[in-house]
Every structure is written in structure tokens, then in C-alpha cells.
Coordinates of C-alpha atoms in Angstrom, one line a residue:
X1 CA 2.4 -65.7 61.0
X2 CA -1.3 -65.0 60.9
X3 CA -1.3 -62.4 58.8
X4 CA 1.5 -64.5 56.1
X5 CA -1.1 -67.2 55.7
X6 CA -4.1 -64.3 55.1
X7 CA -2.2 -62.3 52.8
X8 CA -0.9 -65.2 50.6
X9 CA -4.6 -66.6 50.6
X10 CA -5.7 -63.6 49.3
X11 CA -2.5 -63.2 46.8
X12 CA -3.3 -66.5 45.4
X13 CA -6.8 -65.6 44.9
X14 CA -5.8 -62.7 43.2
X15 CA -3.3 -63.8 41.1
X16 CA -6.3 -66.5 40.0
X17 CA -8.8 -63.3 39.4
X18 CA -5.3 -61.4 37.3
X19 CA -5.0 -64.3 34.9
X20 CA -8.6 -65.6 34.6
X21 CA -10.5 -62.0 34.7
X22 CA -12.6 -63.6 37.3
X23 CA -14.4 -62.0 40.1
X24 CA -12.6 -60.9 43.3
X25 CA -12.5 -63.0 46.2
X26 CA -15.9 -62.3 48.5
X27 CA -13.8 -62.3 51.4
X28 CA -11.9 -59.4 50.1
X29 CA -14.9 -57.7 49.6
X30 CA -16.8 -58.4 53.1
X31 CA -14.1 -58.5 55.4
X32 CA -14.3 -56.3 58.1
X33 CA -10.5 -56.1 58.0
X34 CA -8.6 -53.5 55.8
X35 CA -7.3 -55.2 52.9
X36 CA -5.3 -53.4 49.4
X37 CA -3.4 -54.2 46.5
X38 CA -0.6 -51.4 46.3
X39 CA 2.7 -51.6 43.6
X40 CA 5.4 -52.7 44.5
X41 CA 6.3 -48.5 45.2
X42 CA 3.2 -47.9 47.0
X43 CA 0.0 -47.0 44.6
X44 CA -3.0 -48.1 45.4
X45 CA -4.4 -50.4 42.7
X46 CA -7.3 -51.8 44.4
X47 CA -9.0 -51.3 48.0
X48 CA -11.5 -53.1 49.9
X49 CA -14.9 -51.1 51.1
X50 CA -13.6 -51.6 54.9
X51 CA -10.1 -49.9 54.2
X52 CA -11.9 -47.1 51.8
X53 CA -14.8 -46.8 54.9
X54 CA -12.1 -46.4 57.8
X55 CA -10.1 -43.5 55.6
X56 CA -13.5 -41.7 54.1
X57 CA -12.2 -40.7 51.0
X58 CA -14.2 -42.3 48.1
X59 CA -12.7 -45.4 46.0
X60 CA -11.4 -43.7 43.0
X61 CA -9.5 -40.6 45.2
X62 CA -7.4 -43.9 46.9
X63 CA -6.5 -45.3 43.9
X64 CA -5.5 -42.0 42.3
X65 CA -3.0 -42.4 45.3
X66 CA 0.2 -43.4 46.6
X67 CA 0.0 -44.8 50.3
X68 CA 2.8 -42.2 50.9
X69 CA 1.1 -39.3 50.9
X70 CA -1.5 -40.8 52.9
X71 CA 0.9 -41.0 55.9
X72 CA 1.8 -38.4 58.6
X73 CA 4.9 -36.7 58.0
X74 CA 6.6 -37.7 60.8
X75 CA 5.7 -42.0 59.8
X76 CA 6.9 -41.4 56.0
X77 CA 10.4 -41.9 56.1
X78 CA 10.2 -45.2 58.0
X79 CA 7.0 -46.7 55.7
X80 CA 9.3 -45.5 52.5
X81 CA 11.6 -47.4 53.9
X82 CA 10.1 -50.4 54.2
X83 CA 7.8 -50.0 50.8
X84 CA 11.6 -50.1 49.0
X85 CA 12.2 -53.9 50.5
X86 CA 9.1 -54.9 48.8
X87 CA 10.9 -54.6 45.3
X88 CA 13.3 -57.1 46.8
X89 CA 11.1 -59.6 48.4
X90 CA 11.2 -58.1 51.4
X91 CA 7.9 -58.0 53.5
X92 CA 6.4 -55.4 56.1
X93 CA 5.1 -56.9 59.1
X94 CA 3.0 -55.1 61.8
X95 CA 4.2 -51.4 60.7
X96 CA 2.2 -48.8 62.7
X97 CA 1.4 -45.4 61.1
X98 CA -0.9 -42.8 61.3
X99 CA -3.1 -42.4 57.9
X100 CA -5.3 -39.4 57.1
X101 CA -8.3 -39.5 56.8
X102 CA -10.5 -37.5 54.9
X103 CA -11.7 -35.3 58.1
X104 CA -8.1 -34.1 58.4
X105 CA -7.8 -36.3 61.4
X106 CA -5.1 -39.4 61.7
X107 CA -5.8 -42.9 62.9
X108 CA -3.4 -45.1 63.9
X109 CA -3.0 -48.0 61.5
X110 CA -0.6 -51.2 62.1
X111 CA -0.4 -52.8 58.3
X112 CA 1.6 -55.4 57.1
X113 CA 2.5 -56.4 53.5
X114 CA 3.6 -59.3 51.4
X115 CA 5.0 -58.7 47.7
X116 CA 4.0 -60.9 44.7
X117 CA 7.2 -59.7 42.3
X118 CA 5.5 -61.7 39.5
X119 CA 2.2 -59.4 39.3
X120 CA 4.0 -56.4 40.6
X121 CA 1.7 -56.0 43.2
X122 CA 2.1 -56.5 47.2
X123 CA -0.7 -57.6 49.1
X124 CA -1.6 -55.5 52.6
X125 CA -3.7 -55.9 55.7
X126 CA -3.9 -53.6 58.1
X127 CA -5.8 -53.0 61.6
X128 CA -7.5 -49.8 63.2
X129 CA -5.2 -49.3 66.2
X130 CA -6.4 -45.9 67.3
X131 CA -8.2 -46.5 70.3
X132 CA -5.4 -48.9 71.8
X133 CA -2.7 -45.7 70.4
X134 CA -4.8 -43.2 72.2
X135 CA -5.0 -45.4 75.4
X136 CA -1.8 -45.7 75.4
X137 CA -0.9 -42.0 74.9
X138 CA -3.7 -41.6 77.9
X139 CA -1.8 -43.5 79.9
X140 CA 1.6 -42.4 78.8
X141 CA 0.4 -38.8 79.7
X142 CA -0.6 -39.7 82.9
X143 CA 2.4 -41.9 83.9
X144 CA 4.0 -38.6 83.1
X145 CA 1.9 -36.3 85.3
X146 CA 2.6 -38.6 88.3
X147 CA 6.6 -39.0 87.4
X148 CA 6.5 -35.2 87.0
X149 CA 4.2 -34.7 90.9
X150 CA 6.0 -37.5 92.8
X151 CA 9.4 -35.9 91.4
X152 CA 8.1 -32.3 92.5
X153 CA 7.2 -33.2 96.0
X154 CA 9.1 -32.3 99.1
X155 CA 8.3 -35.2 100.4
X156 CA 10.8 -38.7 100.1
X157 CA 8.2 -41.3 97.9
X158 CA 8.8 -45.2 97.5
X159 CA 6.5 -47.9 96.2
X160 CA 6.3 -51.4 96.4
X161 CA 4.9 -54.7 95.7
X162 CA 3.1 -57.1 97.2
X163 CA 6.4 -59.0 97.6
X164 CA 7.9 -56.1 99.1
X165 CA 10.2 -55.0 95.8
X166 CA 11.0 -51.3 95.1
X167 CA 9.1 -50.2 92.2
X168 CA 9.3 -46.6 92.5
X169 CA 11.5 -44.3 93.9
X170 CA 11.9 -40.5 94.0
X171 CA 14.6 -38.2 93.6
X172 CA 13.9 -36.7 97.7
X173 CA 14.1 -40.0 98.9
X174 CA 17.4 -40.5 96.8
X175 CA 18.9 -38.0 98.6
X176 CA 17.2 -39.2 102.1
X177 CA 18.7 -42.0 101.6
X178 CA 22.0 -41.1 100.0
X179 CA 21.6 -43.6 96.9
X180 CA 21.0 -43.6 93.5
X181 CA 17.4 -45.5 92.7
X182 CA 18.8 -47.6 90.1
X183 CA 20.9 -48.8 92.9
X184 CA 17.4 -50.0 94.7
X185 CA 15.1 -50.7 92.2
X186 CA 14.1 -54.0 92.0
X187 CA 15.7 -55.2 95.1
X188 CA 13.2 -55.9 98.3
X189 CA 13.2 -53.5 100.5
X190 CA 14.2 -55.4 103.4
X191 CA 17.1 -56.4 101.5
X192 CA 18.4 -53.1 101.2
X193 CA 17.4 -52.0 105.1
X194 CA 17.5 -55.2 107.2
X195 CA 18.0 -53.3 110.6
X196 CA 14.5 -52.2 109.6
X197 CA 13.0 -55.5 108.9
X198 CA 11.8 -56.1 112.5
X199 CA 11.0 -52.7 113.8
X200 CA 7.8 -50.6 113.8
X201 CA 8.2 -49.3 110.6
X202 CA 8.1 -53.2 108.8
X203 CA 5.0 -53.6 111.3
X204 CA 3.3 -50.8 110.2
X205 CA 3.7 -51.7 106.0
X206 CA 2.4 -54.8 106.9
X207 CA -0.7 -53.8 108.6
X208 CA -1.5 -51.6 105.7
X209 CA -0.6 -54.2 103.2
X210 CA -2.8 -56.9 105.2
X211 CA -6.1 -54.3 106.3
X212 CA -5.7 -51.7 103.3
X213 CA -6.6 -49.1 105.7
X214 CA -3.4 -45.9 105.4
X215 CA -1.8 -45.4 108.8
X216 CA 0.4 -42.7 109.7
X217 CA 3.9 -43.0 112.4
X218 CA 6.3 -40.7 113.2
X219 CA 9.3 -42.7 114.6
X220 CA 13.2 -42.4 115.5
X221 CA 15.2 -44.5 112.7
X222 CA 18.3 -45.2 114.7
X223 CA 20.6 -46.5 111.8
X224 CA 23.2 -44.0 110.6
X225 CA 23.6 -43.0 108.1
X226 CA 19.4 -42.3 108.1
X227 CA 19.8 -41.5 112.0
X228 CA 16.8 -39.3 112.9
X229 CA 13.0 -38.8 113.3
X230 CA 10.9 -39.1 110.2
X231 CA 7.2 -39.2 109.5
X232 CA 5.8 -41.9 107.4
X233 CA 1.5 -41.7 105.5
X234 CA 1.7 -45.4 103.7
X235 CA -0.8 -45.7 102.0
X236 CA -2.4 -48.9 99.6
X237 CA -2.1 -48.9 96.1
X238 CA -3.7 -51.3 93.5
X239 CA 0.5 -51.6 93.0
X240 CA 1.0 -52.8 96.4
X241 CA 2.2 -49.9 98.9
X242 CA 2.8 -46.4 98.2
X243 CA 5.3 -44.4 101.0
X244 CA 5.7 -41.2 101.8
X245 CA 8.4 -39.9 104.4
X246 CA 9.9 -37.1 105.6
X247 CA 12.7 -35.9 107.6
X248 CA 11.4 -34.1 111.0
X249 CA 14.4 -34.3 113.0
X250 CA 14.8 -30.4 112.7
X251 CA 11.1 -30.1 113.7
X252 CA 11.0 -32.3 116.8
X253 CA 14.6 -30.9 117.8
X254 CA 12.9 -27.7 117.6
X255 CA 10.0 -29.0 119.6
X256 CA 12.0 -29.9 122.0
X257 CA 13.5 -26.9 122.6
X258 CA 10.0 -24.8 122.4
X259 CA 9.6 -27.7 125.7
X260 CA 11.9 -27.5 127.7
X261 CA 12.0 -23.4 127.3
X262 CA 8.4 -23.6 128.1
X263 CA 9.4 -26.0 131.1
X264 CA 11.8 -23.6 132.4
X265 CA 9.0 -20.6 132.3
X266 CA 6.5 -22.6 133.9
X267 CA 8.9 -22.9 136.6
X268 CA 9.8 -19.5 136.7
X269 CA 6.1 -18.5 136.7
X270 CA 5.6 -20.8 139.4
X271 CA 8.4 -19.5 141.2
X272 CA 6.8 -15.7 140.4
X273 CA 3.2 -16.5 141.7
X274 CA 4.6 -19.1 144.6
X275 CA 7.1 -15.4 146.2
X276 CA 4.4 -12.7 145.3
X277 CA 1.4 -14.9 147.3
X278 CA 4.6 -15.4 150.3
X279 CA 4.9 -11.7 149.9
X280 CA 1.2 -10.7 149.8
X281 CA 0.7 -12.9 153.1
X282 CA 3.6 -11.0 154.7
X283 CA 1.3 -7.7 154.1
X284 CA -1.4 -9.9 155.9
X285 CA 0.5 -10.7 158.6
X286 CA 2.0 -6.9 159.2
X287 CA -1.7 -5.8 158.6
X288 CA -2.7 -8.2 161.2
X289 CA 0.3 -6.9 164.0
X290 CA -0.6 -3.5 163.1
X291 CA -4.2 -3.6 164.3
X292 CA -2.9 -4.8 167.9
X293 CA -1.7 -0.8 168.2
X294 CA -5.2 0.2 167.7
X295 CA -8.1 0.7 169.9
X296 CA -10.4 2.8 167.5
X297 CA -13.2 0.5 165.8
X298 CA -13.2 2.2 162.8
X299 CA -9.5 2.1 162.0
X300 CA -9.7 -1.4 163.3
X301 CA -12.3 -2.2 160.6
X302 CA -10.8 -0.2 157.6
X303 CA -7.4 -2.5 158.4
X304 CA -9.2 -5.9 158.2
X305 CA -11.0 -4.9 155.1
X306 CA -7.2 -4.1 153.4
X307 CA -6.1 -6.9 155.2
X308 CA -9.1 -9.2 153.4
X309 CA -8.6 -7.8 150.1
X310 CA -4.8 -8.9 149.8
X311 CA -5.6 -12.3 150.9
X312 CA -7.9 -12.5 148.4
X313 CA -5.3 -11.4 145.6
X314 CA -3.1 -13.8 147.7
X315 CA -5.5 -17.0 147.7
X316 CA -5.6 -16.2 143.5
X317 CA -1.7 -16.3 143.2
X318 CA -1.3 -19.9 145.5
X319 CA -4.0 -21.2 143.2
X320 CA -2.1 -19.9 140.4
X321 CA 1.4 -21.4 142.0
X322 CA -0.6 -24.9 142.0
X323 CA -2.2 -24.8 138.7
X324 CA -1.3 -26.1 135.2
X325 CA -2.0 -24.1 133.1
X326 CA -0.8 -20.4 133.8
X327 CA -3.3 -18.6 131.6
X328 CA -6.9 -19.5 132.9
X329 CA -7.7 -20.4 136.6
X330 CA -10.9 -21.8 137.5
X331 CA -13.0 -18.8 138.6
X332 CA -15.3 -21.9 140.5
X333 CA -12.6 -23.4 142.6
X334 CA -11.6 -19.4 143.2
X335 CA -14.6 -18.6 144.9
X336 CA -15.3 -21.8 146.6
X337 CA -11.9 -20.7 148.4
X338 CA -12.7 -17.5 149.1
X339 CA -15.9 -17.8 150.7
X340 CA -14.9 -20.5 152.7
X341 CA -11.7 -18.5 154.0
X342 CA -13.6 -15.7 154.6
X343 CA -16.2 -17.5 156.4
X344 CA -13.4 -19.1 158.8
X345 CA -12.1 -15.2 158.9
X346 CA -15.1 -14.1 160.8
X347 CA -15.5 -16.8 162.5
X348 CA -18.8 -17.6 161.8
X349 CA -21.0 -20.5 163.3
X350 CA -22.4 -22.3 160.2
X351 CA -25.0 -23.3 162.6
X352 CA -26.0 -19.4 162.4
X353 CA -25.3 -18.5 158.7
X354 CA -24.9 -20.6 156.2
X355 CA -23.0 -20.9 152.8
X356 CA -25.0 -22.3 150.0
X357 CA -22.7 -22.2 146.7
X358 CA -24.1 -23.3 143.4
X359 CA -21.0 -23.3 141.3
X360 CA -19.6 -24.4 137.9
X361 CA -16.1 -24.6 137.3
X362 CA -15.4 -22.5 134.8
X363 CA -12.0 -21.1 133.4
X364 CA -11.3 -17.5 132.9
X365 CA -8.3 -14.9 132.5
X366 CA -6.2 -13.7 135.6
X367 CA -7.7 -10.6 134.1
X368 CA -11.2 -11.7 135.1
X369 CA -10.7 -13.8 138.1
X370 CA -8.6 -11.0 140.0
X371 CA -11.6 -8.4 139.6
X372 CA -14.1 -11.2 140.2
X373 CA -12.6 -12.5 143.9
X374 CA -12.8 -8.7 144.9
X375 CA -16.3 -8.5 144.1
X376 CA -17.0 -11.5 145.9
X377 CA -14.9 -10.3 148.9
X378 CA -16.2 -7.3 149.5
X379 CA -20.4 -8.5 148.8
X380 CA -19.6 -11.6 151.4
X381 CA -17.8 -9.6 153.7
X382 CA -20.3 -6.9 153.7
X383 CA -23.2 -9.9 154.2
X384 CA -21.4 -11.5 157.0
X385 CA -20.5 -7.7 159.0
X386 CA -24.2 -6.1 158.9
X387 CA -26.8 -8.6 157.3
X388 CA -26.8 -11.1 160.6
X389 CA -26.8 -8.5 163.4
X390 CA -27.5 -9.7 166.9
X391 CA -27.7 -12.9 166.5
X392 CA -30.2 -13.3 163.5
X393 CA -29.9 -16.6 161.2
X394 CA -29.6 -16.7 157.9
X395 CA -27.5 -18.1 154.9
X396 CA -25.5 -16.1 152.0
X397 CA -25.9 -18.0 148.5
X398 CA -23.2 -17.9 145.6
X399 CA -23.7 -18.9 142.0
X400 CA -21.8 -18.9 139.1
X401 CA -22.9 -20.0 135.6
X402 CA -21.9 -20.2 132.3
X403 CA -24.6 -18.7 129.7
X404 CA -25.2 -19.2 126.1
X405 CA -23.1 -17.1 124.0
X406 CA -20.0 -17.2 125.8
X407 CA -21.3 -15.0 129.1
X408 CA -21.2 -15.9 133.0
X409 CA -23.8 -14.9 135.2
X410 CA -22.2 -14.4 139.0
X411 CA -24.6 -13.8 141.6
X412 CA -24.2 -13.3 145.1
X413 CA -26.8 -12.8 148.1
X414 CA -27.8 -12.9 151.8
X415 CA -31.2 -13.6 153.2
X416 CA -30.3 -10.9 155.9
X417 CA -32.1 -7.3 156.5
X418 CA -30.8 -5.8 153.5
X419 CA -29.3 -2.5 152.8
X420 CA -31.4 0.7 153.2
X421 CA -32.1 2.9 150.1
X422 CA -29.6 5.4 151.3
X423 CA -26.8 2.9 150.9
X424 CA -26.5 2.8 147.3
X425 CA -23.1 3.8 145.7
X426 CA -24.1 6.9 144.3
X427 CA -25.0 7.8 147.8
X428 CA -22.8 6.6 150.5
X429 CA -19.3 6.5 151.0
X430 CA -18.5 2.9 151.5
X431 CA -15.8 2.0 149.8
X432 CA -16.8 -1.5 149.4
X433 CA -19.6 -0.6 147.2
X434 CA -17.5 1.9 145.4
X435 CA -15.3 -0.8 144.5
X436 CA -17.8 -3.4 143.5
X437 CA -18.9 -1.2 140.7
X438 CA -14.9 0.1 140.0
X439 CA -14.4 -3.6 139.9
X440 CA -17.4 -4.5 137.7
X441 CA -16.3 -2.1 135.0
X442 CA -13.2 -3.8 134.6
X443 CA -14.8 -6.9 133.3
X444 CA -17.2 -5.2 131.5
X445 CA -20.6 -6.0 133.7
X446 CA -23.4 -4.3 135.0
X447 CA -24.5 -4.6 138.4
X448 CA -27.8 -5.4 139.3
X449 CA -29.1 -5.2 143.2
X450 CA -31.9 -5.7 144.9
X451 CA -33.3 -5.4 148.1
X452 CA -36.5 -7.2 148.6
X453 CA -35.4 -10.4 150.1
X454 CA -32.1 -9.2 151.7
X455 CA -29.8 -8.3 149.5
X456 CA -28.7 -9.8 145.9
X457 CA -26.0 -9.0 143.5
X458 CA -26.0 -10.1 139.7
X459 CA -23.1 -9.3 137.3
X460 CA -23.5 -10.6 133.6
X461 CA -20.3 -10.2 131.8
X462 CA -18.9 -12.0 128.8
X463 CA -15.8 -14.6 128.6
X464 CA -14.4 -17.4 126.7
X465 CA -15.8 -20.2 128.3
X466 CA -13.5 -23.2 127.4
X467 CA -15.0 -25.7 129.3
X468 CA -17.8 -26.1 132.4
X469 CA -18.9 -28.7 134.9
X470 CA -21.7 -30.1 136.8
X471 CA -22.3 -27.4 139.5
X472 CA -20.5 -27.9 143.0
X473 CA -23.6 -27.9 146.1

């Protein structure tokens, strides 16, 4: 070794310097390595300025000393050891141990020692191996931390290398897959699941092992006994490919279930909103036979009106019947309907009055839309009985708009004669009116009306607005 040739160099110059009194060797002197002459029990009896540098303590408090007591505690018994082969030819090679230094601190020393039985004396070199000790301890510590987090996870962990060979392995995944991982490690991983070896799963370990990008699948694993769904993050890793997979059989079984018992509501629902619009048209219809036993104009008009307020109610529910999603309807496509129903009601010649609509489609509750159509019934059917009388031309306008903050603006409006001052709510009894504002406080908005131009209606109120379109001409 090394280290043999150094030390017996150096021996042989000392044992020149014992018998001729000459000076010590200069390379014992400059070396930057630690170099001393101990007995063959351990005391110092000379000690370069590199190994007296590295410890602190000043020349004559090392040689006043035996290497022992230098040591750590816990490093004693085994350097004792050893320091009792020296008597019997017996030399230490590479010994690590921690020596004090004068700080109270410890550094990490690896000395080895040859002994001259002749002089008495053993010859020792020894290196600084702290900073390689405390690396390793860094890394130790950390292995340890990761051991301890991958260990703790609920989640099943594997890792492999670039040749596809287990290298880690988990206690959850032990148990996911019903094996020990000294049964695995080591082995390739195709080896140990070859019905996975050309399926998605081998696909997707690939691309990440190719791209280095992490990709995430959540797939059946037909195979007993693994049968079930599981999601899989892989993930690279300067080691190759860290896995991490989890059973989610129980959570897509469950999801399943939420499904298809969602499924079967929606169908009831369906069914609920399809018989209550059949039944609402059935009032219509008896509304509609009842007014052929009447010849007074007022009763006549009082039944239409009912008669035009459950079809609206009744349009609400078939849209409902037809739509996907049960808890918003799209208040747009609701009053597009409406006013064109009630415009074929009347019977009105578009060529007389027109319908100008200026409309977003824009989702709100049943809560909302239900109060909403009224309004709208009862302003357009109010527009088309008295605002166009004898003939006179004209057009009612709608609009409906989403605002910023979450409100919608609805307007509605004639260009017709326009009511008379007398005709507002808190002075007539139209029921109509009375409504529109019964109606408006149910949704929280204020009416605004004006007269100058016919007649126009504007109700701000505020909503959720999940989504709006372009506006519908």
C-alpha cells in the first residue's frame, strides 16, 4: 500500500536521525499530511506542525499525551485495540476515529500505523476525513428522511432504473401488491408483471422515461390478483423513474353509484317537469273550453289572462323537461319563447307590430326565471291589448343583459300610446301591474317606467351569471 511505502520511508529516516542525532526528515516537517511517532502503547513522542495544526493544541500538550485520550469515547475501545497489535508487529491500516480538538469539537481522522519494534516506536499517518464523514452523515440523514416519508405515505411508491430494475419499494405498495420487496428488488419490473408489459401503463413509463415530462393516468389493471382501478403520477428522477399509485377502485365504484343515482333523478326530474307542464296545459285547455260559456268581455278577458299566465309557467317546465342541466335554465331562450307564443296568442300581424328582441342567453335559477316570464307575460300582453289600438303600428322591444358585478338588466317596451298617469300601481286596480311589482320583489328588483315614448319597463336585479352569449336579433 501507499501509505506502507510512506511510513517505512519515513521510519527509515528516522531510525537514521535516532542513531546519528541528525536532523529530522524535511518532508516530515513540511508535509501537509499528518504524520507522528507514538510508542508502541500510544504516546506521542514526536508530531509534525500539520498533525499539531489540524488538532490546535500546542506541541508540547500532544506529546504530554497518549493518542487515547485524544479519541471520542465511543472510537477508544476499537483504536486500543488495534494500538495492542502494534507490540506484536501488527500494523493499523486506514482506522477512522474522531480526535478532539482543542475547540472541544471532533474531526474525523482515518490514520494508519506501522511499528518499528526495534526503536519502540510506530510510525502514523493519518488524513482529515471530516468533510467526506459529514457528507456522508448529510446524506445518511437524508436517505433517512425520505425512507422515513416514502414509508409514511398513503400512497403505494416504486422506483426504477433506466433499465427498468426495481430499486425502491414501499411498505403500501407491498401490500398493493401482496409481496415482500425483497422478493422484487432488483428484478425488472416487467419481469415481475409481464401482462403489464404492453399495456398503457408500460407506455406511459416510457414516455416519461424518454420526454422527462411527469404524466398522470388513472386506468383499470385487469390482472388478479391487482384487479381494479388505480391512479398512477410517475414522475423522473436523476435515478430513473419514481411511481406513485393508488388504489381508487372504492372511489370510482363510488362514482359510479353517485352516476347512475344521479341518472335515475334526472329521469325522474324529467319525468316531474315533462307531467306538471302536461298538467299545466290541461288547465289551458279547460280555461280555454270554459270561456266558450261566456259572453261577458270582461270575464272573457280575466280568463285569457289566467289562461296566459299558466302557459307561461308551462312553456318554463317543457324547457325544463328538455334541458340538461336541472338547476339553471336559460332566462334568454325563456323569453324568446314566450314572446313569440304570445305574439302567435294574439294573433298579431308582424306586418302591424313588431318584435325586436335584443337577447343574451344567460343562465339563472327556476327561482328567477319563473318570476321573470310572468313579468314579461303580463308587460307584452298588456303592450299587445291596449298600446296598438285601432289599427296603429308599432313594435314592442325586449332586452336582456348581463351587467358587471353579477346583475341583469331586463327591459321591456312598446312604441305605442303609453299608459296614462292614472294607471300606475299605486293607483289602479289592474292586476297585471300589481303583479309586475309582486313579481319584481321576488327577485329583488326595482321597477323603473316611463312613459315618454310609449311605455318602458327596466328591472335591475342581481344573479350568478355563469356564462353569456352574443346577443340574439
Amino acid at each position: 500500500m501507499a501509505w506502507q511505502s510512506i511510513l517505512l520511508a519515513i521510519g527509515r529516516s528516522l531510525n537514521q536521525w535516532h542513531r546519528n542525532r541528525m536532523p529530522l526528515h524535511p518532508f516530515f516537517a513540511l508535509s501537509p499530511d499528518l504524520f507522528c511517532i507514538t510508542t508502541l502503547d500510544g504516546h506521542f513522542h514526536r508530531a509534525n506542525p500539520a498533525f499539531v495544526a489540524t488538532l490546535g493544541y500546542p506541541e508540547p500538550d500532544v506529546l504530554s499525551t497518549n493518542l487515547l485520550d485524544l479519541l471520542h469515547p465511543e472510537d477508544r475501545p476499537a483504536a486500543a485495540a488495534a494500538i495492542a497489535g502494534l507490540a506484536h508487529e501488527t500494523p493499523i491500516a486506514a482506522l477512522e476515529s474522531r480526535f478532539r480538538c482543542t475547540n472541544g469539537s471532533y474531526k474525523w481522522l482515518a490514520w494508519s500505523s506501522t511499528p518499528f519494534p526495534a526503536t519502540g516506536l510506530a510510525y502514523t499517518i493519518a488524513h482529515d476525513r471530516t468533510r467526506p464523514k459529514l457528507d456522508e452523515e448529510a446524506l445518511r440523514q437524508s436517505e433517512a428522511r425520505c425512507v422515513c416519508a416514502l414509508e409514511s405515505t398513503t400512497d403505494a411508491f416504486f422506483a426504477v432504473d433506466p433499465g427498468w430494475r426495481l430499486i425502491r419499494v414501499n411498505q403500501q405498495a407491498e401490500r398493493l401488491w401482496m409481496c415482500q420487496r425483497d422478493h422484487v428488488l432488483g428484478r425488472n419490473l416487467w419481469e415481475v408483471f409481464p401482462e403489464a408489459a404492453a399495456g398503457p401503463l408500460h407506455r406511459l413509463y416510457e414516455q416519461v422515461m424518454r420526454t422527462g415530462v411527469p404524466a398522470h393516468l388513472e386506468e383499470f389493471y385487469p390482472y388478479a390478483p391487482h384487479n381494479g382501478w388505480f391512479e398512477v403520477h410517475v414522475y423522473p428522477s436523476p435515478e430513473g423513474l419514481a411511481v406513485y399509485f393508488r388504489d381508487v377502485t372504492g372511489r370510482r365504484n363510488a362514482e359510479e353509484k353517485i352516476k347512475r343515482t344521479l341518472q335515475e333523478k334526472e329521469v325522474l326530474l324529467r319525468e316531474v317537469h315533462h307531467r306538471v307542464k302536461n298538467n299545466l296545459q290541461v288547465i289551458c285547455s279547460m280555461l280555454r273550453l270554459q270561456e266558450r260559456n261566456f259572453r261577458d268581455e270582461t270575464l272573457l278577458q280575466a280568463l285569457r289572462e289566467c289562461r296566459e299566465r299558466v302557459m307561461a309557467m308551462a312553456m318554463l317546465h317543457d324547457q325544463l323537461h328538455r334541458a340538461k342541466d336541472f338547476s339553471n335554465i336559460n332566462l334568454g331562450e325563456y323569453i324568446r319563447n314566450l314572446a313569440s307564443s304570445l305574439f302567435s296568442s294574439y294573433g298579431v300581424n308582424s306586418a302591424d307590430v313588431g318584435l325586436r328582441m335584443d337577447v343574451e342567453d344567460i343562465p339563472v335559477t327556476v327561482d328567477t326565471a319563473i318570476p321573470c316570464g310572468l313579468i314579461v307575460n303580463e308587460i307584452v300582453s298588456n303592450s299587445l291589448r291596449h298600446a296598438f289600438p285601432e289599427g296603429r303600428k308599432g313594435r314592442v322591444t325586449l332586452g336582456l343583459h348581463a351587467l358587471p358585478g353579477g346583475s341583469v338588466e331586463l327591459t321591456i317596451g312598446d312604441d305605442g300610446r303609453g299608459f296614462p298617469e292614472s294607471a300606475h300601481p299605486a293607483n289602479t286596480r289592474s292586476l297585471g301591474l300589481w303583479l309586475v311589482d309582486l313579481l319584481a320583489d321576488q327577485i329583488g328588483a326595482a321597477v323603473e317606467r316611463s312613459s315618454d315614448a310609449g311605455t318602458q319597463y327596466r328591472l335591475v336585479f342581481q344573479e350568478t351569471v355563469v356564462q353569456a352569449s352574443s346577443p340574439v336579433q
